[in-house]
Amino acid sequence: MFRMILFTQWRESRLAVLAMAVAAVAIPLLSLRGSWPSTDPWIAWDLLRSTAQWGVAYPILALLAALLLAAAAWWPDHRTKHVYALTLPISRRRYLLLRYVAGVTFLLGITVALIASALVATSRLSLPPLLHVYPFGTGLRFFLAGLSAYTILFALNGLAPRTARVLAALGIVLVLVSLLADLLSLGWNPLAWVMEALLSPYSPLAIFRGRWMLIDV
């Protein structure tokens, strides 16, 4: 059954998965383009600056991959009005679990592509003293960030249309109130409070914060 779910989900999301995998391969290679083997301490600044500039691409890619995978997981059900799920000889709970795990499988594949690219990109470097490469650490953080975002987005995509419309309306109201507060110089911004809560140290999305460095001390 899982193989069938995985195939149907791959059919719906293969272009997105392949695009995310290509991006995952490109980011480490681009972040170290122009680098050459050297133990010169001054090269350390160039390496750190380059990896810091490209570091922002990792959380963006993780969030984008989570968004596309979550949308693709629910697209067949939304398109067929959930008729396809009702025809399967399994419970709704197990069906959703299989859908969720299929998306995690694709996310894991993208992560493997990222780690492989990072290993290739850093294999030709002779780093100055005190600098180290973190291909597996970067890959693990990418996977955990994508997993946390994917879990939340998967749940949101599964909401009933009426509930989804209510949440969308609340989001629009929140943005409008925040814009009005800024225009009136009220000194408070509810949207900023919400974003701070979502990215607080106690939030599952806190992993998106901080620096993402392929090379660091």
Short mmCIF file of C-alpha atoms in Angstrom, two decimals:
data_model
loop_
_atom_site.label_atom_id
_atom_site.label_comp_id
_atom_site.label_asym_id
_atom_site.label_seq_id
_atom_site.Cartn_x
_atom_site.Cartn_y
_atom_site.Cartn_z
CA MET A 1 0.00 0.00 0.00
CA PHE A 2 2.80 2.42 0.87
CA ARG A 3 4.43 1.77 -2.49
CA MET A 4 1.21 2.74 -4.26
CA ILE A 5 0.82 5.91 -2.17
CA LEU A 6 4.46 6.77 -2.79
CA PHE A 7 4.00 6.31 -6.54
CA THR A 8 0.87 8.46 -6.75
CA GLN A 9 2.50 11.18 -4.68
CA TRP A 10 5.66 11.02 -6.80
CA ARG A 11 3.53 11.41 -9.92
CA GLU A 12 2.04 14.59 -8.51
CA SER A 13 5.22 16.09 -7.07
CA ARG A 14 8.10 14.74 -9.16
CA LEU A 15 8.83 18.06 -10.87
CA ALA A 16 8.92 19.89 -7.55
CA VAL A 17 11.05 17.20 -5.91
CA LEU A 18 13.53 17.18 -8.78
CA ALA A 19 13.71 20.97 -8.78
CA MET A 20 14.35 21.01 -5.03
CA ALA A 21 17.01 18.31 -5.40
CA VAL A 22 18.77 20.31 -8.12
CA ALA A 23 18.68 23.40 -5.90
CA ALA A 24 20.02 21.37 -2.97
CA VAL A 25 22.94 20.22 -5.12
CA ALA A 26 23.62 23.72 -6.44
CA ILE A 27 23.72 25.66 -3.16
CA PRO A 28 26.86 24.07 -1.61
CA LEU A 29 28.67 24.12 -4.95
CA LEU A 30 27.83 27.77 -5.58
CA SER A 31 28.73 28.80 -2.04
CA LEU A 32 32.28 27.51 -2.56
CA ARG A 33 32.76 28.39 -6.21
CA GLY A 34 36.14 29.99 -6.82
CA SER A 35 37.63 28.42 -3.69
CA TRP A 36 40.85 26.48 -4.00
CA PRO A 37 42.98 24.36 -1.68
CA SER A 38 44.91 26.69 0.60
CA THR A 39 46.01 26.88 4.20
CA ASP A 40 46.45 30.67 4.10
CA PRO A 41 44.72 32.11 7.20
CA TRP A 42 43.43 35.05 5.16
CA ILE A 43 41.44 32.65 3.01
CA ALA A 44 39.34 31.90 6.10
CA TRP A 45 37.59 35.26 5.85
CA ASP A 46 36.64 34.64 2.24
CA LEU A 47 35.30 31.18 3.04
CA LEU A 48 33.28 32.38 6.02
CA ARG A 49 31.86 35.33 4.10
CA SER A 50 30.87 33.16 1.15
CA THR A 51 29.23 30.45 3.26
CA ALA A 52 27.44 33.08 5.35
CA GLN A 53 26.04 34.78 2.24
CA TRP A 54 24.74 31.50 0.87
CA GLY A 55 23.66 30.22 4.27
CA VAL A 56 20.30 31.97 3.99
CA ALA A 57 19.47 29.76 1.01
CA TYR A 58 19.29 26.60 3.15
CA PRO A 59 16.29 27.57 5.34
CA ILE A 60 14.52 29.10 2.34
CA LEU A 61 14.94 25.86 0.41
CA ALA A 62 13.79 23.81 3.42
CA LEU A 63 10.65 25.93 3.77
CA LEU A 64 9.92 25.86 0.05
CA ALA A 65 10.40 22.09 -0.10
CA ALA A 66 8.07 21.63 2.87
CA LEU A 67 5.43 23.84 1.26
CA LEU A 68 5.53 22.02 -2.08
CA LEU A 69 5.59 18.54 -0.54
CA ALA A 70 2.68 19.33 1.79
CA ALA A 71 0.62 20.74 -1.08
CA ALA A 72 1.44 17.76 -3.31
CA ALA A 73 0.47 15.31 -0.56
CA TRP A 74 -3.08 16.68 -0.44
CA TRP A 75 -3.54 17.62 -4.09
CA PRO A 76 -4.97 14.24 -5.23
CA ASP A 77 -7.54 14.32 -2.43
CA HIS A 78 -8.56 17.92 -3.05
CA ARG A 79 -8.83 17.28 -6.78
CA THR A 80 -11.05 14.20 -6.38
CA LYS A 81 -13.07 15.52 -3.40
CA HIS A 82 -11.49 12.79 -1.22
CA VAL A 83 -13.15 10.04 -3.28
CA TYR A 84 -9.82 8.33 -3.89
CA ALA A 85 -9.14 7.98 -0.17
CA LEU A 86 -12.58 6.50 0.45
CA THR A 87 -12.02 3.76 -2.13
CA LEU A 88 -8.93 2.39 -0.39
CA PRO A 89 -9.26 -0.62 1.95
CA ILE A 90 -7.50 1.13 4.84
CA SER A 91 -8.57 3.47 7.58
CA ARG A 92 -8.42 7.21 7.13
CA ARG A 93 -5.82 7.49 9.88
CA ARG A 94 -3.46 5.03 8.21
CA TYR A 95 -4.01 6.65 4.84
CA LEU A 96 -2.98 10.05 6.19
CA LEU A 97 0.05 8.49 7.87
CA LEU A 98 1.15 6.94 4.57
CA ARG A 99 0.66 10.26 2.79
CA TYR A 100 2.72 12.02 5.44
CA VAL A 101 5.54 9.44 5.37
CA ALA A 102 5.68 9.61 1.57
CA GLY A 103 6.36 13.33 1.78
CA VAL A 104 9.02 12.75 4.44
CA THR A 105 10.64 10.21 2.11
CA PHE A 106 10.95 12.80 -0.65
CA LEU A 107 12.31 15.34 1.84
CA LEU A 108 14.90 12.78 2.90
CA GLY A 109 15.91 12.31 -0.72
CA ILE A 110 16.43 16.06 -1.12
CA THR A 111 18.51 16.05 2.06
CA VAL A 112 20.71 13.24 0.74
CA ALA A 113 21.32 15.27 -2.42
CA LEU A 114 22.30 18.26 -0.27
CA ILE A 115 24.74 16.23 1.84
CA ALA A 116 26.31 14.60 -1.22
CA SER A 117 26.81 17.99 -2.86
CA ALA A 118 28.28 19.44 0.34
CA LEU A 119 30.73 16.54 0.59
CA VAL A 120 31.84 17.05 -3.02
CA ALA A 121 32.12 20.83 -2.59
CA THR A 122 34.26 20.57 0.55
CA SER A 123 36.36 17.56 -0.44
CA ARG A 124 38.80 19.66 -2.47
CA LEU A 125 39.39 22.24 0.26
CA SER A 126 42.40 22.38 2.55
CA LEU A 127 41.04 24.55 5.30
CA PRO A 128 43.04 27.03 7.37
CA PRO A 129 43.49 26.21 11.06
CA LEU A 130 40.39 26.33 13.28
CA LEU A 131 37.95 25.98 10.38
CA HIS A 132 35.88 22.84 9.89
CA VAL A 133 33.28 21.62 7.40
CA TYR A 134 29.83 20.51 8.52
CA PRO A 135 28.14 18.73 5.60
CA PHE A 136 26.28 16.25 7.79
CA GLY A 137 25.35 18.87 10.38
CA THR A 138 24.00 21.17 7.68
CA GLY A 139 22.09 18.30 6.11
CA LEU A 140 20.61 17.20 9.43
CA ARG A 141 19.52 20.74 10.25
CA PHE A 142 18.01 21.09 6.78
CA PHE A 143 16.04 17.88 7.24
CA LEU A 144 14.77 18.81 10.72
CA ALA A 145 13.78 22.29 9.57
CA GLY A 146 11.98 20.90 6.56
CA LEU A 147 10.33 18.22 8.68
CA SER A 148 8.97 20.70 11.23
CA ALA A 149 7.61 23.00 8.52
CA TYR A 150 6.25 20.07 6.51
CA THR A 151 4.40 18.68 9.53
CA ILE A 152 2.67 22.00 10.20
CA LEU A 153 1.86 22.66 6.54
CA PHE A 154 0.62 19.09 6.04
CA ALA A 155 -1.84 19.58 8.90
CA LEU A 156 -2.97 22.96 7.56
CA ASN A 157 -3.51 21.58 4.06
CA GLY A 158 -5.77 18.90 5.51
CA LEU A 159 -8.16 21.36 7.11
CA ALA A 160 -11.74 21.59 5.95
CA PRO A 161 -12.31 24.33 3.35
CA ARG A 162 -14.38 26.41 5.77
CA THR A 163 -11.70 26.26 8.46
CA ALA A 164 -9.03 27.12 5.91
CA ARG A 165 -11.03 30.15 4.76
CA VAL A 166 -11.42 31.33 8.36
CA LEU A 167 -7.68 31.04 8.98
CA ALA A 168 -6.93 32.85 5.71
CA ALA A 169 -9.32 35.65 6.67
CA LEU A 170 -7.68 35.95 10.09
CA GLY A 171 -4.27 36.14 8.42
CA ILE A 172 -5.44 38.92 6.09
CA VAL A 173 -6.93 40.84 9.02
CA LEU A 174 -3.68 40.46 10.94
CA VAL A 175 -1.66 41.87 8.05
CA LEU A 176 -4.07 44.79 7.56
CA VAL A 177 -4.07 45.64 11.26
CA SER A 178 -0.27 45.53 11.31
CA LEU A 179 -0.04 47.85 8.30
CA LEU A 180 -2.52 50.25 9.90
CA ALA A 181 -0.56 50.22 13.15
CA ASP A 182 2.62 51.11 11.27
CA LEU A 183 0.92 53.91 9.34
CA LEU A 184 -0.46 55.38 12.57
CA SER A 185 2.87 54.90 14.39
CA LEU A 186 1.17 53.10 17.26
CA GLY A 187 4.40 51.44 18.33
CA TRP A 188 3.07 47.88 18.25
CA ASN A 189 2.77 45.34 15.49
CA PRO A 190 0.69 42.19 16.00
CA LEU A 191 2.23 40.51 12.95
CA ALA A 192 5.70 40.95 14.45
CA TRP A 193 4.44 39.39 17.69
CA VAL A 194 3.09 36.38 15.82
CA MET A 195 6.33 35.93 13.88
CA GLU A 196 8.34 36.23 17.08
CA ALA A 197 6.17 33.56 18.70
CA LEU A 198 6.53 31.25 15.69
CA LEU A 199 10.32 31.60 15.73
CA SER A 200 10.79 31.70 19.50
CA PRO A 201 13.29 29.30 21.10
CA TYR A 202 10.36 27.14 22.26
CA SER A 203 8.80 26.84 18.80
CA PRO A 204 9.42 23.86 16.50
CA LEU A 205 10.31 26.43 13.84
CA ALA A 206 13.13 27.89 15.94
CA ILE A 207 15.57 25.75 13.98
CA PHE A 208 15.16 28.20 11.09
CA ARG A 209 16.81 30.93 13.16
CA GLY A 210 20.52 31.56 13.44
CA ARG A 211 23.33 31.09 10.97
CA TRP A 212 23.48 28.18 8.56
CA MET A 213 27.18 27.63 7.93
CA LEU A 214 28.67 24.85 5.84
CA ILE A 215 32.13 25.98 6.99
CA ASP A 216 32.65 27.45 10.44
CA VAL A 217 35.00 27.38 13.41
#
